[in-house]
Amino acid sequence: MEERPPSQPMEAWQETDDESARFMLSRRQGRELVVAPTWADAALSKEAMEEELWQELALEYIHDFLEKKEKAYGDNLKPTTKAQIILNAIEEAATSGHFNTEEVAMLLHGLVKLHISLSEHVPKMVKSIYQWLASVRRPEHRLAKSILPLAEEHPHDVVVTLLRCSPSCDRTAVVLWGVMFSDGETSKLVMNELVRVLEDWPLHRTSTADRDDTAVCSLAATRVLREILNMDTCVLAVKKHFPHLFLAVLFQISFSTQHTPEEVHAFWRECTCEDKEPHEPKRFAAYTMARLLARVDCLEQLAAFERGSGWELLISPEVHHLGLTLLAGELKTTSFELRLWILHAMKRRLSREEPRWKIAAMAFILEMLTCEDLKEQDDYIVRLLPRYLHSEDEMMLDLLLRGLLKMCDGRRRARKIAYLLSDILALLKHEEKDLAMLALVLLIRILQCIDRLLNRHTVREMAVSLRPLFEHWDATVRLVAIQLYMDVMDFTEPIEKWYVRSEVQKCLIPLLCHLDDDVEEVAEAALKTLTFAAKFLKKKKLKRMLKARKKWRAAEYLAKESGRITKLYLNQGLRYLNSPHEFVRLAAVRFLGLLGRHMMDWREEKLQIICEALERMTDDASATISSLAVQNILILRAVERRRNSTFGKHTVYTQFHKAWQRMPSWLGSCWWC
């Protein structure tokens, strides 16, 4: 990193203190005797009088310098020409060492005070001031105050040029930043420019008046902010701009955690090569955030955030969104004005088509909407959420589900979130277990808070989405899905129950296969839900069997059912033969054997389908399943032979007898008449 051009070596302006003192003494001779002190001068401190005298000497010196140049050129020079002559003289002094260093300082000060330069000269003047102060190793020199009027009139050029001169913010730059923040009006202008650089990750691409378009790394502004926060004179400016600074540093932490370009790493290595304890960019930004919160008296929120290991969460890519949520949660105890400002600022960021803004903005919006005094602001985010619930980013989905879970704290919110039911149910198919689990818990919370019964369309949609989760590889997901299925049946409007019977009928075999689940809690939940389904379908005999825990009798009862439902049971049994769970495959083999023995509308092709499926199960990895499959095949073959031998009278009589039993009593009396 080059903090000054090679054409202006540091040694060119170095001199001893004795030479500087002799120069000042030669300029002062006679001045102190001519100017009589007044009563106002007596009140000034010695340092102030010295500074005032130096400024007068600087103006006098530059007037003498320009008079000599005008005599040399033989004509009155234009202001722009005068400025160029002075800048050329300063460059000559840097390369040749012809001028005294105090003379160079006076030329720079006079150039600023006389206002004879153009805006295109400002970057060059800032570089010269910085390089002179750095070369003489006296950054506290009174020349540093010359940057104040430049910053007031040209804040953009001054801020960007100084960041380019000293991206690592060395001691000289710290002094110059301190001078600019010592004045209230100037500090506002400078802080606004600094915030723009902070927000523009990773590089702030801009151009100064001298047409220099060299990009500035936003981390350079972060280093400046870190030094500013250590200055007592800058506290007021920091408090006034706290919301902007907070968001700028927050997004910088978020961006650097998600992805840090190689050019930023290279810049940071160069900046921290002399640091005693160099840190990663994201960790340095986190330290800056901590210092910023402490400066604005958010000590309680900072302490609570640290107790929750917030910083480690915030800079960890895997759980970064949890750190953002925790930080937003701690800021809920701040003033209403600040929280409302942050909420609206995050909404504006979310509306931009910038993916990198989304995570941080969504985390703060969802957390701020849990505040009692901000609940009325939720219409915007509820309308916007469907688009993000279809995101492929697992971190965004996890953030949304956790946020909605916190927001769903009453009937009004639950009914609003219920409009997102289709999008939430779609997340049940996600391969990530945690996302499916969060979606289930959110659905339970909605049912608890919505305070109304479900119509047939909602029940069908939820039933279709929940049944596949009975086969989930995680036992907790299976347990919650089965319990939620029973709640859905319980929340169905009585007048709508007839219309959803077909959907409830489809859950009987899946639940039957889970009565012997490996996890005892899941098996108990399956038994309880199956009993409730039998009650829902008004199958009193099946309900009594299940309450008595007669699982085999319940399976036989379902296998004896005839009609179109038999085809449904057959298809479900065949599908569960491919289940990854051993207990499900075992239950499916057992049920298909019963189904083959008790099916009334028997057809040869159906028997063949069952036998072929069971033959494939003879090669199962489980010896119990393969042995049971062989036994069922032998039994079905024997049943088939018996039915073929007794075809005719016995078969017709049996079917007629069953049909007669199902015939209404009034139709039977008409028959006999």
PDB file of C-alpha atoms in Angstrom, residues 309-528:
ATOM      1  CA  SER A 309     -22.999 -15.683  22.397  1.00  0.00           C
ATOM      2  CA  GLY A 310     -24.366 -13.258  19.846  1.00  0.00           C
ATOM      3  CA  TRP A 311     -21.083 -12.285  18.234  1.00  0.00           C
ATOM      4  CA  GLU A 312     -20.111 -15.868  17.480  1.00  0.00           C
ATOM      5  CA  LEU A 313     -23.538 -16.503  15.968  1.00  0.00           C
ATOM      6  CA  LEU A 314     -23.371 -13.293  13.969  1.00  0.00           C
ATOM      7  CA  ILE A 315     -20.062 -14.077  12.249  1.00  0.00           C
ATOM      8  CA  SER A 316     -20.774 -17.773  11.672  1.00  0.00           C
ATOM      9  CA  PRO A 317     -22.055 -18.444   8.112  1.00  0.00           C
ATOM     10  CA  GLU A 318     -24.210 -21.406   9.177  1.00  0.00           C
ATOM     11  CA  VAL A 319     -26.155 -19.622  11.952  1.00  0.00           C
ATOM     12  CA  HIS A 320     -25.674 -16.024  10.876  1.00  0.00           C
ATOM     13  CA  HIS A 321     -29.432 -15.458  10.681  1.00  0.00           C
ATOM     14  CA  LEU A 322     -29.812 -16.516  14.317  1.00  0.00           C
ATOM     15  CA  GLY A 323     -27.259 -13.887  15.347  1.00  0.00           C
ATOM     16  CA  LEU A 324     -29.177 -11.245  13.398  1.00  0.00           C
ATOM     17  CA  THR A 325     -32.423 -12.282  15.072  1.00  0.00           C
ATOM     18  CA  LEU A 326     -30.819 -12.151  18.510  1.00  0.00           C
ATOM     19  CA  LEU A 327     -29.394  -8.679  17.900  1.00  0.00           C
ATOM     20  CA  ALA A 328     -32.738  -7.409  16.610  1.00  0.00           C
ATOM     21  CA  GLY A 329     -34.446  -8.895  19.652  1.00  0.00           C
ATOM     22  CA  GLU A 330     -32.178  -7.010  22.037  1.00  0.00           C
ATOM     23  CA  LEU A 331     -32.846  -3.730  20.219  1.00  0.00           C
ATOM     24  CA  LYS A 332     -36.586  -4.115  20.854  1.00  0.00           C
ATOM     25  CA  THR A 333     -36.006  -2.393  24.201  1.00  0.00           C
ATOM     26  CA  THR A 334     -34.764   0.814  22.559  1.00  0.00           C
ATOM     27  CA  SER A 335     -36.897   3.857  21.751  1.00  0.00           C
ATOM     28  CA  PHE A 336     -39.971   3.636  19.536  1.00  0.00           C
ATOM     29  CA  GLU A 337     -38.530   6.176  17.095  1.00  0.00           C
ATOM     30  CA  LEU A 338     -35.360   4.145  16.557  1.00  0.00           C
ATOM     31  CA  ARG A 339     -37.251   0.872  16.078  1.00  0.00           C
ATOM     32  CA  LEU A 340     -39.684   2.460  13.631  1.00  0.00           C
ATOM     33  CA  TRP A 341     -36.799   4.010  11.690  1.00  0.00           C
ATOM     34  CA  ILE A 342     -35.000   0.667  11.490  1.00  0.00           C
ATOM     35  CA  LEU A 343     -38.216  -1.076  10.372  1.00  0.00           C
ATOM     36  CA  HIS A 344     -38.830   1.350   7.507  1.00  0.00           C
ATOM     37  CA  ALA A 345     -35.152   1.345   6.521  1.00  0.00           C
ATOM     38  CA  MET A 346     -35.201  -2.456   6.325  1.00  0.00           C
ATOM     39  CA  LYS A 347     -38.366  -2.360   4.230  1.00  0.00           C
ATOM     40  CA  ARG A 348     -36.604  -0.125   1.726  1.00  0.00           C
ATOM     41  CA  ARG A 349     -33.637  -2.506   1.597  1.00  0.00           C
ATOM     42  CA  LEU A 350     -35.957  -5.479   1.108  1.00  0.00           C
ATOM     43  CA  SER A 351     -37.646  -3.815  -1.846  1.00  0.00           C
ATOM     44  CA  ARG A 352     -34.334  -3.609  -3.698  1.00  0.00           C
ATOM     45  CA  GLU A 353     -33.399  -6.396  -6.078  1.00  0.00           C
ATOM     46  CA  GLU A 354     -30.219  -7.174  -4.141  1.00  0.00           C
ATOM     47  CA  PRO A 355     -30.045 -10.732  -2.725  1.00  0.00           C
ATOM     48  CA  ARG A 356     -27.323  -9.816  -0.237  1.00  0.00           C
ATOM     49  CA  TRP A 357     -29.663  -7.418   1.619  1.00  0.00           C
ATOM     50  CA  LYS A 358     -32.442  -9.953   2.101  1.00  0.00           C
ATOM     51  CA  ILE A 359     -31.313 -11.991   5.116  1.00  0.00           C
ATOM     52  CA  ALA A 360     -30.440  -9.080   7.413  1.00  0.00           C
ATOM     53  CA  ALA A 361     -33.456  -7.011   6.374  1.00  0.00           C
ATOM     54  CA  MET A 362     -35.911  -9.878   6.847  1.00  0.00           C
ATOM     55  CA  ALA A 363     -34.453 -10.811  10.248  1.00  0.00           C
ATOM     56  CA  PHE A 364     -34.930  -7.300  11.616  1.00  0.00           C
ATOM     57  CA  ILE A 365     -38.378  -6.805  10.058  1.00  0.00           C
ATOM     58  CA  LEU A 366     -39.769 -10.034  11.507  1.00  0.00           C
ATOM     59  CA  GLU A 367     -38.294  -9.342  14.923  1.00  0.00           C
ATOM     60  CA  MET A 368     -39.433  -5.712  15.065  1.00  0.00           C
ATOM     61  CA  LEU A 369     -42.991  -6.715  14.135  1.00  0.00           C
ATOM     62  CA  THR A 370     -43.232  -8.693  17.389  1.00  0.00           C
ATOM     63  CA  CYS A 371     -43.171  -5.398  19.311  1.00  0.00           C
ATOM     64  CA  GLU A 372     -46.577  -4.411  20.666  1.00  0.00           C
ATOM     65  CA  ASP A 373     -46.358  -0.867  19.325  1.00  0.00           C
ATOM     66  CA  LEU A 374     -45.343  -2.000  15.821  1.00  0.00           C
ATOM     67  CA  LYS A 375     -47.900  -4.771  15.229  1.00  0.00           C
ATOM     68  CA  GLU A 376     -49.988  -2.601  12.940  1.00  0.00           C
ATOM     69  CA  GLN A 377     -47.100  -2.486  10.469  1.00  0.00           C
ATOM     70  CA  ASP A 378     -47.399  -6.174   9.515  1.00  0.00           C
ATOM     71  CA  ASP A 379     -49.633  -5.879   6.426  1.00  0.00           C
ATOM     72  CA  TYR A 380     -46.656  -5.120   4.207  1.00  0.00           C
ATOM     73  CA  ILE A 381     -44.604  -8.139   5.192  1.00  0.00           C
ATOM     74  CA  VAL A 382     -47.557 -10.577   5.075  1.00  0.00           C
ATOM     75  CA  ARG A 383     -48.200  -9.569   1.453  1.00  0.00           C
ATOM     76  CA  LEU A 384     -44.519  -9.940   0.635  1.00  0.00           C
ATOM     77  CA  LEU A 385     -43.866 -13.309   2.307  1.00  0.00           C
ATOM     78  CA  PRO A 386     -45.312 -15.694  -0.340  1.00  0.00           C
ATOM     79  CA  ARG A 387     -42.489 -14.774  -2.692  1.00  0.00           C
ATOM     80  CA  TYR A 388     -39.821 -15.555  -0.108  1.00  0.00           C
ATOM     81  CA  LEU A 389     -41.457 -18.776   1.120  1.00  0.00           C
ATOM     82  CA  HIS A 390     -40.646 -20.239  -2.307  1.00  0.00           C
ATOM     83  CA  SER A 391     -36.968 -19.357  -1.941  1.00  0.00           C
ATOM     84  CA  GLU A 392     -34.327 -22.045  -2.365  1.00  0.00           C
ATOM     85  CA  ASP A 393     -32.182 -20.495   0.348  1.00  0.00           C
ATOM     86  CA  GLU A 394     -32.549 -22.672   3.453  1.00  0.00           C
ATOM     87  CA  MET A 395     -31.318 -19.861   5.711  1.00  0.00           C
ATOM     88  CA  MET A 396     -34.082 -17.557   4.454  1.00  0.00           C
ATOM     89  CA  LEU A 397     -36.733 -20.264   4.919  1.00  0.00           C
ATOM     90  CA  ASP A 398     -35.538 -21.027   8.440  1.00  0.00           C
ATOM     91  CA  LEU A 399     -35.580 -17.309   9.244  1.00  0.00           C
ATOM     92  CA  LEU A 400     -39.111 -16.878   7.876  1.00  0.00           C
ATOM     93  CA  LEU A 401     -40.576 -19.830   9.753  1.00  0.00           C
ATOM     94  CA  ARG A 402     -39.003 -18.778  13.050  1.00  0.00           C
ATOM     95  CA  GLY A 403     -40.172 -15.214  12.533  1.00  0.00           C
ATOM     96  CA  LEU A 404     -43.734 -16.253  11.684  1.00  0.00           C
ATOM     97  CA  LEU A 405     -43.763 -18.499  14.737  1.00  0.00           C
ATOM     98  CA  LYS A 406     -42.995 -15.482  16.938  1.00  0.00           C
ATOM     99  CA  MET A 407     -45.463 -13.268  15.124  1.00  0.00           C
ATOM    100  CA  CYS A 408     -48.324 -15.773  15.478  1.00  0.00           C
ATOM    101  CA  ASP A 409     -49.231 -14.732  19.020  1.00  0.00           C
ATOM    102  CA  GLY A 410     -52.944 -14.020  18.704  1.00  0.00           C
ATOM    103  CA  ARG A 411     -56.105 -14.467  16.668  1.00  0.00           C
ATOM    104  CA  ARG A 412     -55.572 -11.433  14.438  1.00  0.00           C
ATOM    105  CA  ARG A 413     -52.037 -12.431  13.441  1.00  0.00           C
ATOM    106  CA  ALA A 414     -52.963 -16.121  13.096  1.00  0.00           C
ATOM    107  CA  ARG A 415     -55.725 -15.325  10.620  1.00  0.00           C
ATOM    108  CA  LYS A 416     -53.369 -13.181   8.586  1.00  0.00           C
ATOM    109  CA  ILE A 417     -50.713 -15.888   8.512  1.00  0.00           C
ATOM    110  CA  ALA A 418     -53.383 -18.460   7.593  1.00  0.00           C
ATOM    111  CA  TYR A 419     -53.479 -16.895   4.135  1.00  0.00           C
ATOM    112  CA  LEU A 420     -49.978 -18.336   3.694  1.00  0.00           C
ATOM    113  CA  LEU A 421     -51.186 -21.857   4.504  1.00  0.00           C
ATOM    114  CA  SER A 422     -50.516 -23.291   1.024  1.00  0.00           C
ATOM    115  CA  ASP A 423     -46.959 -21.932   1.025  1.00  0.00           C
ATOM    116  CA  ILE A 424     -46.291 -23.289   4.522  1.00  0.00           C
ATOM    117  CA  LEU A 425     -47.673 -26.728   3.621  1.00  0.00           C
ATOM    118  CA  ALA A 426     -45.361 -26.825   0.600  1.00  0.00           C
ATOM    119  CA  LEU A 427     -42.394 -26.617   2.984  1.00  0.00           C
ATOM    120  CA  LEU A 428     -43.402 -29.943   4.555  1.00  0.00           C
ATOM    121  CA  LYS A 429     -41.886 -31.609   1.492  1.00  0.00           C
ATOM    122  CA  HIS A 430     -38.482 -30.054   2.143  1.00  0.00           C
ATOM    123  CA  GLU A 431     -35.639 -32.521   2.648  1.00  0.00           C
ATOM    124  CA  GLU A 432     -34.195 -30.540   5.559  1.00  0.00           C
ATOM    125  CA  LYS A 433     -35.651 -31.963   8.767  1.00  0.00           C
ATOM    126  CA  ASP A 434     -35.484 -28.692  10.730  1.00  0.00           C
ATOM    127  CA  LEU A 435     -37.504 -26.816   8.111  1.00  0.00           C
ATOM    128  CA  ALA A 436     -40.207 -29.485   8.023  1.00  0.00           C
ATOM    129  CA  MET A 437     -40.326 -29.471  11.816  1.00  0.00           C
ATOM    130  CA  LEU A 438     -40.618 -25.677  11.988  1.00  0.00           C
ATOM    131  CA  ALA A 439     -43.430 -25.764   9.430  1.00  0.00           C
ATOM    132  CA  LEU A 440     -45.303 -28.347  11.530  1.00  0.00           C
ATOM    133  CA  VAL A 441     -44.915 -26.315  14.715  1.00  0.00           C
ATOM    134  CA  LEU A 442     -46.119 -23.195  12.894  1.00  0.00           C
ATOM    135  CA  LEU A 443     -49.215 -25.050  11.647  1.00  0.00           C
ATOM    136  CA  ILE A 444     -49.963 -26.177  15.208  1.00  0.00           C
ATOM    137  CA  ARG A 445     -49.611 -22.597  16.440  1.00  0.00           C
ATOM    138  CA  ILE A 446     -52.000 -21.361  13.735  1.00  0.00           C
ATOM    139  CA  LEU A 447     -54.629 -23.942  14.728  1.00  0.00           C
ATOM    140  CA  GLN A 448     -54.261 -22.952  18.372  1.00  0.00           C
ATOM    141  CA  CYS A 449     -54.612 -19.222  17.757  1.00  0.00           C
ATOM    142  CA  ILE A 450     -56.968 -18.970  14.786  1.00  0.00           C
ATOM    143  CA  ASP A 451     -60.076 -19.529  16.948  1.00  0.00           C
ATOM    144  CA  ARG A 452     -62.266 -20.969  14.204  1.00  0.00           C
ATOM    145  CA  LEU A 453     -62.982 -24.350  12.595  1.00  0.00           C
ATOM    146  CA  LEU A 454     -61.600 -25.485   9.253  1.00  0.00           C
ATOM    147  CA  ASN A 455     -63.571 -25.841   6.040  1.00  0.00           C
ATOM    148  CA  ARG A 456     -63.391 -28.856   3.739  1.00  0.00           C
ATOM    149  CA  HIS A 457     -60.850 -27.334   1.351  1.00  0.00           C
ATOM    150  CA  THR A 458     -58.371 -26.537   4.129  1.00  0.00           C
ATOM    151  CA  VAL A 459     -58.798 -29.974   5.712  1.00  0.00           C
ATOM    152  CA  ARG A 460     -58.178 -31.750   2.407  1.00  0.00           C
ATOM    153  CA  GLU A 461     -55.115 -29.637   1.681  1.00  0.00           C
ATOM    154  CA  MET A 462     -53.621 -30.263   5.111  1.00  0.00           C
ATOM    155  CA  ALA A 463     -54.451 -33.985   5.089  1.00  0.00           C
ATOM    156  CA  VAL A 464     -52.788 -34.505   1.700  1.00  0.00           C
ATOM    157  CA  SER A 465     -49.639 -32.682   2.879  1.00  0.00           C
ATOM    158  CA  LEU A 466     -49.379 -34.414   6.260  1.00  0.00           C
ATOM    159  CA  ARG A 467     -49.766 -38.075   5.225  1.00  0.00           C
ATOM    160  CA  PRO A 468     -46.353 -38.362   3.485  1.00  0.00           C
ATOM    161  CA  LEU A 469     -44.698 -37.236   6.734  1.00  0.00           C
ATOM    162  CA  PHE A 470     -45.882 -40.428   8.437  1.00  0.00           C
ATOM    163  CA  GLU A 471     -42.974 -42.073   6.583  1.00  0.00           C
ATOM    164  CA  HIS A 472     -40.372 -39.431   7.458  1.00  0.00           C
ATOM    165  CA  TRP A 473     -36.980 -40.747   8.537  1.00  0.00           C
ATOM    166  CA  ASP A 474     -36.990 -38.609  11.701  1.00  0.00           C
ATOM    167  CA  ALA A 475     -39.152 -39.947  14.529  1.00  0.00           C
ATOM    168  CA  THR A 476     -39.932 -36.482  15.900  1.00  0.00           C
ATOM    169  CA  VAL A 477     -41.326 -35.330  12.567  1.00  0.00           C
ATOM    170  CA  ARG A 478     -43.441 -38.497  12.347  1.00  0.00           C
ATOM    171  CA  LEU A 479     -44.764 -37.940  15.854  1.00  0.00           C
ATOM    172  CA  VAL A 480     -45.723 -34.295  15.332  1.00  0.00           C
ATOM    173  CA  ALA A 481     -47.262 -34.994  11.899  1.00  0.00           C
ATOM    174  CA  ILE A 482     -49.473 -37.787  13.277  1.00  0.00           C
ATOM    175  CA  GLN A 483     -50.586 -35.640  16.215  1.00  0.00           C
ATOM    176  CA  LEU A 484     -51.317 -32.696  13.931  1.00  0.00           C
ATOM    177  CA  TYR A 485     -53.400 -34.936  11.652  1.00  0.00           C
ATOM    178  CA  MET A 486     -55.671 -35.726  14.592  1.00  0.00           C
ATOM    179  CA  ASP A 487     -55.941 -32.003  15.417  1.00  0.00           C
ATOM    180  CA  VAL A 488     -56.965 -31.278  11.824  1.00  0.00           C
ATOM    181  CA  MET A 489     -59.780 -33.836  12.094  1.00  0.00           C
ATOM    182  CA  ASP A 490     -60.801 -32.350  15.423  1.00  0.00           C
ATOM    183  CA  PHE A 491     -60.893 -28.795  14.016  1.00  0.00           C
ATOM    184  CA  THR A 492     -63.094 -29.756  11.062  1.00  0.00           C
ATOM    185  CA  GLU A 493     -66.504 -28.100  10.994  1.00  0.00           C
ATOM    186  CA  PRO A 494     -69.251 -30.659  11.748  1.00  0.00           C
ATOM    187  CA  ILE A 495     -71.144 -29.788   8.603  1.00  0.00           C
ATOM    188  CA  GLU A 496     -68.008 -30.404   6.521  1.00  0.00           C
ATOM    189  CA  LYS A 497     -67.094 -33.829   7.936  1.00  0.00           C
ATOM    190  CA  TRP A 498     -69.062 -35.770   5.338  1.00  0.00           C
ATOM    191  CA  TYR A 499     -67.097 -34.151   2.523  1.00  0.00           C
ATOM    192  CA  VAL A 500     -63.681 -35.110   3.918  1.00  0.00           C
ATOM    193  CA  ARG A 501     -64.441 -38.740   4.786  1.00  0.00           C
ATOM    194  CA  SER A 502     -62.561 -39.946   1.715  1.00  0.00           C
ATOM    195  CA  GLU A 503     -59.407 -38.118   2.828  1.00  0.00           C
ATOM    196  CA  VAL A 504     -59.611 -39.489   6.356  1.00  0.00           C
ATOM    197  CA  GLN A 505     -60.144 -42.979   4.936  1.00  0.00           C
ATOM    198  CA  LYS A 506     -56.748 -42.706   3.255  1.00  0.00           C
ATOM    199  CA  CYS A 507     -54.944 -42.398   6.595  1.00  0.00           C
ATOM    200  CA  LEU A 508     -56.161 -45.713   8.076  1.00  0.00           C
ATOM    201  CA  ILE A 509     -53.584 -48.035   6.507  1.00  0.00           C
ATOM    202  CA  PRO A 510     -50.620 -45.638   7.041  1.00  0.00           C
ATOM    203  CA  LEU A 511     -51.555 -45.326  10.716  1.00  0.00           C
ATOM    204  CA  LEU A 512     -52.120 -49.072  10.993  1.00  0.00           C
ATOM    205  CA  CYS A 513     -48.571 -49.663   9.748  1.00  0.00           C
ATOM    206  CA  HIS A 514     -47.214 -47.404  12.491  1.00  0.00           C
ATOM    207  CA  LEU A 515     -48.897 -49.159  15.404  1.00  0.00           C
ATOM    208  CA  ASP A 516     -45.634 -51.075  15.871  1.00  0.00           C
ATOM    209  CA  ASP A 517     -43.313 -48.117  15.287  1.00  0.00           C
ATOM    210  CA  ASP A 518     -39.778 -48.407  16.627  1.00  0.00           C
ATOM    211  CA  VAL A 519     -40.378 -45.324  18.771  1.00  0.00           C
ATOM    212  CA  GLU A 520     -42.950 -45.944  21.462  1.00  0.00           C
ATOM    213  CA  GLU A 521     -44.254 -42.360  21.443  1.00  0.00           C
ATOM    214  CA  VAL A 522     -44.946 -42.559  17.705  1.00  0.00           C
ATOM    215  CA  ALA A 523     -46.748 -45.897  18.088  1.00  0.00           C
ATOM    216  CA  GLU A 524     -48.962 -44.454  20.848  1.00  0.00           C
ATOM    217  CA  ALA A 525     -49.713 -41.357  18.755  1.00  0.00           C
ATOM    218  CA  ALA A 526     -50.609 -43.551  15.762  1.00  0.00           C
ATOM    219  CA  LEU A 527     -52.984 -45.651  17.905  1.00  0.00           C
ATOM    220  CA  LYS A 528     -54.651 -42.559  19.340  1.00  0.00           C
TER     221      LYS A 528
END
